CSV table of C-alpha atoms in Angstrom, one decimal:
chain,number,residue,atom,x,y,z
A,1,UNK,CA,0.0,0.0,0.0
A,2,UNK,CA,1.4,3.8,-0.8
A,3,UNK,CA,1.3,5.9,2.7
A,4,UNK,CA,-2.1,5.8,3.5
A,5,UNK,CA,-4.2,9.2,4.3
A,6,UNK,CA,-4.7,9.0,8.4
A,7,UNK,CA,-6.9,11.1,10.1
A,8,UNK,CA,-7.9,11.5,13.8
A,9,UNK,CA,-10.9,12.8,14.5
A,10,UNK,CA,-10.5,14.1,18.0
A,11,UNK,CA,-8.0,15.0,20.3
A,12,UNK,CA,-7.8,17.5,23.4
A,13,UNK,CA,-4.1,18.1,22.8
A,14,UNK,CA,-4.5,21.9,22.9
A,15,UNK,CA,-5.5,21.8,26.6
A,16,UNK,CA,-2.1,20.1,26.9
A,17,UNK,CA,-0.3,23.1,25.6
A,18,UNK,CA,-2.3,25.3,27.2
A,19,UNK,CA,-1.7,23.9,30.5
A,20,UNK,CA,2.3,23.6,29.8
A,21,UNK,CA,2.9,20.7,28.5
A,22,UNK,CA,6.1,20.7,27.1
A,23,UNK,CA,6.3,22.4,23.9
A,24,UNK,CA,4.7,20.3,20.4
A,25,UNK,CA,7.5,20.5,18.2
A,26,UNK,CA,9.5,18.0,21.0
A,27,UNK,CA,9.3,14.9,21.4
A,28,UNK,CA,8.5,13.5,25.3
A,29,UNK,CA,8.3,10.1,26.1
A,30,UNK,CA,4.8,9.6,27.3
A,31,UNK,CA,3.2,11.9,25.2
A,32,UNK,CA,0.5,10.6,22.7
A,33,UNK,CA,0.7,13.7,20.3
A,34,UNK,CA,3.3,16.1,18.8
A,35,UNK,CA,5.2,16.2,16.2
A,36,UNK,CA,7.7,13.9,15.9
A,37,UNK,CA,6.0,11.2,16.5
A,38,UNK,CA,2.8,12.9,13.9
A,39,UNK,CA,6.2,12.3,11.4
A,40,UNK,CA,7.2,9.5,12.3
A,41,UNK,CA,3.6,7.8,12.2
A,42,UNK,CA,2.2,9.5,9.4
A,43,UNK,CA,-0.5,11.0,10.8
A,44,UNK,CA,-2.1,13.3,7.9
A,45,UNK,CA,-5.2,14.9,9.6
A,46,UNK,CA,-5.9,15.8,12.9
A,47,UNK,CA,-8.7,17.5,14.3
A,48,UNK,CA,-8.0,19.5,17.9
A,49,UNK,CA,-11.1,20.1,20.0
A,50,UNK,CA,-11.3,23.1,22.2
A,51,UNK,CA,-13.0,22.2,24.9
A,52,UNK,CA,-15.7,23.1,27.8
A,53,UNK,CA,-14.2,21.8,30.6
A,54,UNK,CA,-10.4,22.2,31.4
A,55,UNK,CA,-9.3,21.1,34.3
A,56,UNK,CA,-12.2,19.6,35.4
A,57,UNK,CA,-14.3,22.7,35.5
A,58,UNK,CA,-16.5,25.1,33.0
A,59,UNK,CA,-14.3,27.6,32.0
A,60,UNK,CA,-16.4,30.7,32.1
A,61,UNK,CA,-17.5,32.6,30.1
A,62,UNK,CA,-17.1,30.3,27.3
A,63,UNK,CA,-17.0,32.6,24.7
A,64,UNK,CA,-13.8,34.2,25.7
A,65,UNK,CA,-12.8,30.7,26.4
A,66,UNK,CA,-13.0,29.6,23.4
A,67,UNK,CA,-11.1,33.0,22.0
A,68,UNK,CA,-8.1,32.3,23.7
A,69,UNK,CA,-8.3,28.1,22.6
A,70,UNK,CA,-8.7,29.5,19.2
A,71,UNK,CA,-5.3,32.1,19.4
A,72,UNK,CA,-3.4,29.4,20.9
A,73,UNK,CA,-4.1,27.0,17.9
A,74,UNK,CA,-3.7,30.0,15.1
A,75,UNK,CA,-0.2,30.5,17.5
A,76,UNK,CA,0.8,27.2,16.9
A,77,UNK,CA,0.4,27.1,13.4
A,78,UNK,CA,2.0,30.0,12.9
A,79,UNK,CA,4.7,29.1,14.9
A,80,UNK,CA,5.2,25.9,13.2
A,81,UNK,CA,4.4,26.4,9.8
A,82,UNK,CA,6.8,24.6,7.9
A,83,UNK,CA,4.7,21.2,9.4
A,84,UNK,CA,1.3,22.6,10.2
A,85,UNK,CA,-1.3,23.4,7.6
A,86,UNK,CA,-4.5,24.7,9.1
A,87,UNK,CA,-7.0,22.8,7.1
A,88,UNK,CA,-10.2,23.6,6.4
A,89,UNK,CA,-11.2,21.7,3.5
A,90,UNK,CA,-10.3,18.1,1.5
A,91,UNK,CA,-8.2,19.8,-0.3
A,92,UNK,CA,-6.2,21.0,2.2
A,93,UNK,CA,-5.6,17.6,3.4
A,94,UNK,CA,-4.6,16.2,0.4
A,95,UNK,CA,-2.0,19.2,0.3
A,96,UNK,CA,-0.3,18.2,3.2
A,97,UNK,CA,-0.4,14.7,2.8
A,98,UNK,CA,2.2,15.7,-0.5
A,99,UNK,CA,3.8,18.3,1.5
A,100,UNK,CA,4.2,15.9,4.3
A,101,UNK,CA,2.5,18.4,7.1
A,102,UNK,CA,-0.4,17.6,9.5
A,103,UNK,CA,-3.2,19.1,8.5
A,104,UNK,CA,-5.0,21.0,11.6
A,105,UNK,CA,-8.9,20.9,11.5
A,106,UNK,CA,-9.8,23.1,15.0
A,107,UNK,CA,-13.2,22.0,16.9
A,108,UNK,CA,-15.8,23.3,19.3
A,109,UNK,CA,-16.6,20.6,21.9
A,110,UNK,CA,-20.0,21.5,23.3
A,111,UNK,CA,-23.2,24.0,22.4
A,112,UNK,CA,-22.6,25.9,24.8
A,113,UNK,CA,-20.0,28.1,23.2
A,114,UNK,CA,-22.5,29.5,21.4
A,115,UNK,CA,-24.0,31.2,24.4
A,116,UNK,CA,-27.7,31.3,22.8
A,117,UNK,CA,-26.2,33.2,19.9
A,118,UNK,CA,-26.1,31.9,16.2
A,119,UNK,CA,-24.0,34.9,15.2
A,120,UNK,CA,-21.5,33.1,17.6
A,121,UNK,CA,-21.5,30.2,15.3
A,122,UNK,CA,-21.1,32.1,11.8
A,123,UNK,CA,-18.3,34.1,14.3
A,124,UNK,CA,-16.7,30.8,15.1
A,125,UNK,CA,-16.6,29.5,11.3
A,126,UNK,CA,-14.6,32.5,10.6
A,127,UNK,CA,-11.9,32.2,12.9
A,128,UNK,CA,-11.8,28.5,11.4
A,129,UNK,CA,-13.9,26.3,13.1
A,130,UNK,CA,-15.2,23.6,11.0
A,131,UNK,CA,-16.5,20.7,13.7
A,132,UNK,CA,-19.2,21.5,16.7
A,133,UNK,CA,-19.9,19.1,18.9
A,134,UNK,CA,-23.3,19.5,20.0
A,135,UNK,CA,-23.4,19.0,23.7
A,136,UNK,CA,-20.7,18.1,26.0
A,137,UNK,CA,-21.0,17.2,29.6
A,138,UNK,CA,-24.1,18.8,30.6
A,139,UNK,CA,-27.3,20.3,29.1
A,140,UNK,CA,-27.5,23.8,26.9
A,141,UNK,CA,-29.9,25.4,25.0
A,142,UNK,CA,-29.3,22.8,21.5
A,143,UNK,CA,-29.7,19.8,23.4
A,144,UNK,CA,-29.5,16.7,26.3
A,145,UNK,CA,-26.4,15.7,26.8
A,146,UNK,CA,-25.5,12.1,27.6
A,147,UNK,CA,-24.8,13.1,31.3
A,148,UNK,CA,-28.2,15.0,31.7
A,149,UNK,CA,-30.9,12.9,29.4
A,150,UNK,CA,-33.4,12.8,32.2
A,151,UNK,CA,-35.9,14.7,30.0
A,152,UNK,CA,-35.9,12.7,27.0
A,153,UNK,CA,-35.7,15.4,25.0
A,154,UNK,CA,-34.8,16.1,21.0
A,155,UNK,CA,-32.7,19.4,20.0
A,156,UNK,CA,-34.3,22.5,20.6
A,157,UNK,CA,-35.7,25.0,18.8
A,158,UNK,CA,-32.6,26.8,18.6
A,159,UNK,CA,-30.6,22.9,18.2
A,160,UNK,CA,-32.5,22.5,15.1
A,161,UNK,CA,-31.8,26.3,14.0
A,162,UNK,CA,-28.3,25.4,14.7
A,163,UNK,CA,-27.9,21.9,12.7
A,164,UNK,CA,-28.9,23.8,9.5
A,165,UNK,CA,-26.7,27.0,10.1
A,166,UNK,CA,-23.6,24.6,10.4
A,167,UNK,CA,-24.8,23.0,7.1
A,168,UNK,CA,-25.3,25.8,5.0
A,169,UNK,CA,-21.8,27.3,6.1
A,170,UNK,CA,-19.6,24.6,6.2
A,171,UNK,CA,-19.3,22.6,10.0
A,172,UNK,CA,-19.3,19.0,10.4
A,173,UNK,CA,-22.6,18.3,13.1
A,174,UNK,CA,-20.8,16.0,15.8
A,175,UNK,CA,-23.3,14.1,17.6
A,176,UNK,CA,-20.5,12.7,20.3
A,177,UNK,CA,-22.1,13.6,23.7
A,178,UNK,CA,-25.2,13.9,22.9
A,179,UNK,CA,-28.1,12.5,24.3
A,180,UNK,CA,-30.3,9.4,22.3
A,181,UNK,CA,-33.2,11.3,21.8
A,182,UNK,CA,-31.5,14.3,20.3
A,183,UNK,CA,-29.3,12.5,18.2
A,184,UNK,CA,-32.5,10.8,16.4
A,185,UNK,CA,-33.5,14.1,15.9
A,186,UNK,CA,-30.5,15.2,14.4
A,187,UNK,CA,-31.0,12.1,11.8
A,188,UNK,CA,-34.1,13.5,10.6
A,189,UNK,CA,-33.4,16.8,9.9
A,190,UNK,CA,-29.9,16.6,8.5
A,191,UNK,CA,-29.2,16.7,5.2
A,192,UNK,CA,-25.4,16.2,4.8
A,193,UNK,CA,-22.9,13.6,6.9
A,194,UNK,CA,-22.8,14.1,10.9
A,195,UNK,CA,-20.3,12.3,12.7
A,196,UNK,CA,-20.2,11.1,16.3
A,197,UNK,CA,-16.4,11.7,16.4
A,198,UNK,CA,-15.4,9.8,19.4
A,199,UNK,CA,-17.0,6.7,21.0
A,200,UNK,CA,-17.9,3.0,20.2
A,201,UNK,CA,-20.6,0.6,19.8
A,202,UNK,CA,-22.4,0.3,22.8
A,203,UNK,CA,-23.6,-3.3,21.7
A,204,UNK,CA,-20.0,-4.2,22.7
A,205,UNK,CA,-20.0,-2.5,25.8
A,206,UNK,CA,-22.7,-0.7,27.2
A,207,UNK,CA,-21.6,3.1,28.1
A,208,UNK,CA,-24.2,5.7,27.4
A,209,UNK,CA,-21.7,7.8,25.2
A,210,UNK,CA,-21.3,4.5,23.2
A,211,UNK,CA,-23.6,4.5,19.7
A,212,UNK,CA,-26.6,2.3,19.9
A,213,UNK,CA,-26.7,-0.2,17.0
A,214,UNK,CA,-30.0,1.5,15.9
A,215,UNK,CA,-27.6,4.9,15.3
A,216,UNK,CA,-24.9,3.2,13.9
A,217,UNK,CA,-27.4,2.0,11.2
A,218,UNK,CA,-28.9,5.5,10.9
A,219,UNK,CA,-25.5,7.0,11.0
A,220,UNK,CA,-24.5,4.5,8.0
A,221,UNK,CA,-27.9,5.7,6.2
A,222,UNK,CA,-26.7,9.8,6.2
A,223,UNK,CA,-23.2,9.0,4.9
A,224,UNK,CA,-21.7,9.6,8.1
A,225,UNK,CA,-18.9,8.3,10.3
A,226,UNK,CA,-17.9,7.1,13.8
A,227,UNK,CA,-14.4,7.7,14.9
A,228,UNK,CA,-13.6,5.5,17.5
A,229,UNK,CA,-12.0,6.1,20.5
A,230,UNK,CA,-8.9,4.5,22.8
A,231,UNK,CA,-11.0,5.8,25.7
A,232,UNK,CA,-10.3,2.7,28.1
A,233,UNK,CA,-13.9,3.2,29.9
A,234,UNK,CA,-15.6,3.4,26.3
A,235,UNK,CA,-13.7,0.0,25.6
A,236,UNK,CA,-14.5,-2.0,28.3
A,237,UNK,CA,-13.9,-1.3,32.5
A,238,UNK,CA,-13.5,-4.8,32.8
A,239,UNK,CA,-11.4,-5.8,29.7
A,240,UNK,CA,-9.1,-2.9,28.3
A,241,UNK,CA,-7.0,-4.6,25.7
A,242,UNK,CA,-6.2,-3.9,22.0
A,243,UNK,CA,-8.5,-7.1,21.3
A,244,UNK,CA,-11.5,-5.4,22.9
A,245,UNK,CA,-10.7,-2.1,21.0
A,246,UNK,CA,-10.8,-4.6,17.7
A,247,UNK,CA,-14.4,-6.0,18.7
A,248,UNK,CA,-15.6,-2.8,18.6
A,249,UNK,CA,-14.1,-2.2,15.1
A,250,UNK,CA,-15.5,-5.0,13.7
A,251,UNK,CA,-18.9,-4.8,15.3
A,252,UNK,CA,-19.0,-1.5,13.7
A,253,UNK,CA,-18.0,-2.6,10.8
A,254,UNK,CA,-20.5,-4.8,10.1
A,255,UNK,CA,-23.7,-2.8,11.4
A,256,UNK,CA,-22.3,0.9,9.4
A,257,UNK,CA,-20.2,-0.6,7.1
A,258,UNK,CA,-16.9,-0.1,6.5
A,259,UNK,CA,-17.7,3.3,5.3
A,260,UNK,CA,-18.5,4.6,7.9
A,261,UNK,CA,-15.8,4.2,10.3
A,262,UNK,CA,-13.0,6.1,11.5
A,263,UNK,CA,-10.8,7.2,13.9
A,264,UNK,CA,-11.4,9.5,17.0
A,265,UNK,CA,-8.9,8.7,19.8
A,266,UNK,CA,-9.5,11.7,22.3
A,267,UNK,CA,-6.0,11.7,23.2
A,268,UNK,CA,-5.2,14.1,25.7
A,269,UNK,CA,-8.6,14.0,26.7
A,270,UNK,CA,-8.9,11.2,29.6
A,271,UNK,CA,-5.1,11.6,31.7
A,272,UNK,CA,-7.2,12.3,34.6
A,273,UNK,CA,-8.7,9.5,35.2
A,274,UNK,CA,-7.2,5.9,36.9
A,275,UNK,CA,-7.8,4.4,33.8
A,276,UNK,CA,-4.5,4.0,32.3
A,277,UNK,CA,-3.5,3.8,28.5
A,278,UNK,CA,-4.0,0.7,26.6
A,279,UNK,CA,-1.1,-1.4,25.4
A,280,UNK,CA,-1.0,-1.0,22.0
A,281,UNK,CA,-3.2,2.2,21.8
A,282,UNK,CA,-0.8,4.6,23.7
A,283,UNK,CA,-0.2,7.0,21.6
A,284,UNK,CA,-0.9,8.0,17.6
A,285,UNK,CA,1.1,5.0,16.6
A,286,UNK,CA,-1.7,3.0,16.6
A,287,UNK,CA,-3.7,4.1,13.8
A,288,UNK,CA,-0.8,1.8,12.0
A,289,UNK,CA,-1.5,-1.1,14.7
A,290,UNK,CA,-5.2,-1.1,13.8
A,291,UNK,CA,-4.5,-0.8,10.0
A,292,UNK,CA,-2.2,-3.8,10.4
A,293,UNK,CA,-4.6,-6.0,12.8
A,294,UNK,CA,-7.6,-5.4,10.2
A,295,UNK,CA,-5.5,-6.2,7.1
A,296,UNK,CA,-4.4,-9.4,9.5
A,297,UNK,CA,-8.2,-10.4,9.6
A,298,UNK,CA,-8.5,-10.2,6.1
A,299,UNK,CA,-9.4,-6.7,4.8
A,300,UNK,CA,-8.4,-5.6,1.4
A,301,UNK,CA,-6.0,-2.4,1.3
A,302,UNK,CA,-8.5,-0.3,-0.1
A,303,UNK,CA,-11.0,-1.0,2.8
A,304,UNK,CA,-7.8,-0.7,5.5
A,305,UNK,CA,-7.5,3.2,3.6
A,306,UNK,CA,-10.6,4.0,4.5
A,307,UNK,CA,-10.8,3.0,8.1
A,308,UNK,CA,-7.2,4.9,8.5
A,309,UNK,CA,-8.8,8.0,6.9
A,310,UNK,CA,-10.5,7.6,3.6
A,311,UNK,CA,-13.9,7.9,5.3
A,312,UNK,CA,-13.0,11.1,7.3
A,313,UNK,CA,-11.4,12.6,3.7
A,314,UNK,CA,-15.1,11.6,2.2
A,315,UNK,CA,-17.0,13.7,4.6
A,316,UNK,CA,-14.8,16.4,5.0
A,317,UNK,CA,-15.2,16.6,1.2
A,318,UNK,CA,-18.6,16.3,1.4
A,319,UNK,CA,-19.8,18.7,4.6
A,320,UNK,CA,-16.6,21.6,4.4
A,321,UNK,CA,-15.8,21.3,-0.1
């Protein structure tokens, strides 16, 4: 196979930075993402949420939050322009991938950025945001989340005015978080690919962020995508191996298809819990390991492609041009 496209479709990485991890042009043993090892791993895409909670708190008020997120990532670009391509389109990808830079997709993780205000969302795709995950860890004014679906509610007024802003823009809808009820609601209004950019089948191990089969199938039906994630608690509590990680994968693959899987590790997004890292999902080298294990069990290398990041490419292309 010719170096495959990979593309990670979450990662809290820029909370790292923020919070002084050493610098992302070194390498540190430990660390699951920078860039060394992005070049030594060929990692081709990677998408850098911004999100609600740092440090185990709401960081108010998330507007200005989310302004200073924002300068750090346009910082880092900047700084390290000569292996950082802020992407915002297919195209760009496939521009890096020849230049051999990462292209940098930058994220919203959670509604409640937008403070009530859609101008706050047209705002937000200016400054460069093309991902907005919906709801994060508690309920706004789009949606349930997954940690407060006591109502049983869909997306609200304001959710549904919110799903067809992004479309008409340019934002990928990220259902990740969100809670049942509101997802099916996001199914039947939206008319371009959503993604639910970091979890696993919950028919494998039943977690409430985890995608019910039902969704997956829905999901598979809108031309979407889940990325799944090396979250050990998303895997299994009981069983957190690389084997586990691979039932998931293959459950998914045959209730969405295998267009309609990804990658979205959330590196960066779990060191402060007990949990610790999975052998063999540690850091970004395992997009490789997975590609390898699935070609192992048969796969073709066209099918292996778009797992690693063919299926991201296809609705980037598809939402963002």
């Amino acid at each position: 196979m010719s170096r495959p496209i990979i593309i990670d479709g979450h990662a809290d990485t820029l909370h790292s930075i923020w919070n002084g991890s050493p610098r992302f042009a070194e390498r540190v043993e430990g660390e699951a993402l920078d860039m060394p090892l992005v070049k030594q791993t060929g990692l081709t895409a990677q998408f850098f949420a911004i999100s609600t909670i740092d440090g185990g708190r709401y960081v108010e008020p998330l507007p200005r939050w989310a302004l200073m997120l924002l300068d750090l990532f346009h910082r880092q670009v900047e700084a390290h322009g000569d292996d950082i391509l802020h992407a915002t389109c297919a195209d760009d990808v496939l521009t890096a991938h020849a230049d051999g830079k990462l292209a940098a997709f930058v994220a919203l993780e959670g509604g409640d950025f937008l403070d009530g205000r859609i101008e706050l969302l047209r705002m937000y795709h200016r400054l460069g945001v093309r991902l907005l995950v919906l709801t994060h860890f508690r309920r706004n004014t789009l949606a349930d989340s997954t940690r407060e679906a006591s109502t049983g509610g869909r997306l609200t007024p304001f959710g549904v005015e919110v799903v067809r802003e992004m479309e008409r823009i340019g934002m990928i809808v990220d259902v990740s978080h969100v809670a049942d009820a509101a997802v099916d609601h996001v199914f039947d209004i939206a008319e371009k690919p959503v993604v639910s950019s970091h979890a696993n089948a919950r028919a494998v191990y039943d977690h409430p962020r985890n995608m019910t089969d039902a969704h997956l199938r829905r999901l598979a039906r809108n031309g979407g995508l889940i990325g799944l994630s090396i979250v050990p608690f998303f895997i299994d509590r009981g069983c957190r191996t690389f084997a586990r990680f691979m039932d998931h994968m293959e459950h998914v693959i045959q209730t969405a298809g295998i267009d309609h899987v990804g990658f979205g590790s959330d590196f960066d997004g779990f060191d402060y819990v007990e949990d610790p890292r999975i052998e063999g999902l540690e850091d970004i080298s395992c997009f490789a390991r997975i590609g390898d294990a699935l070609s192992a069990s048969g796969y073709s290398d066209a099918d292996v492609g778009k797992v690693l990041g063919g299926n991201w490419l296809r609705v980037v292309r598809d939402v963002l041009g």
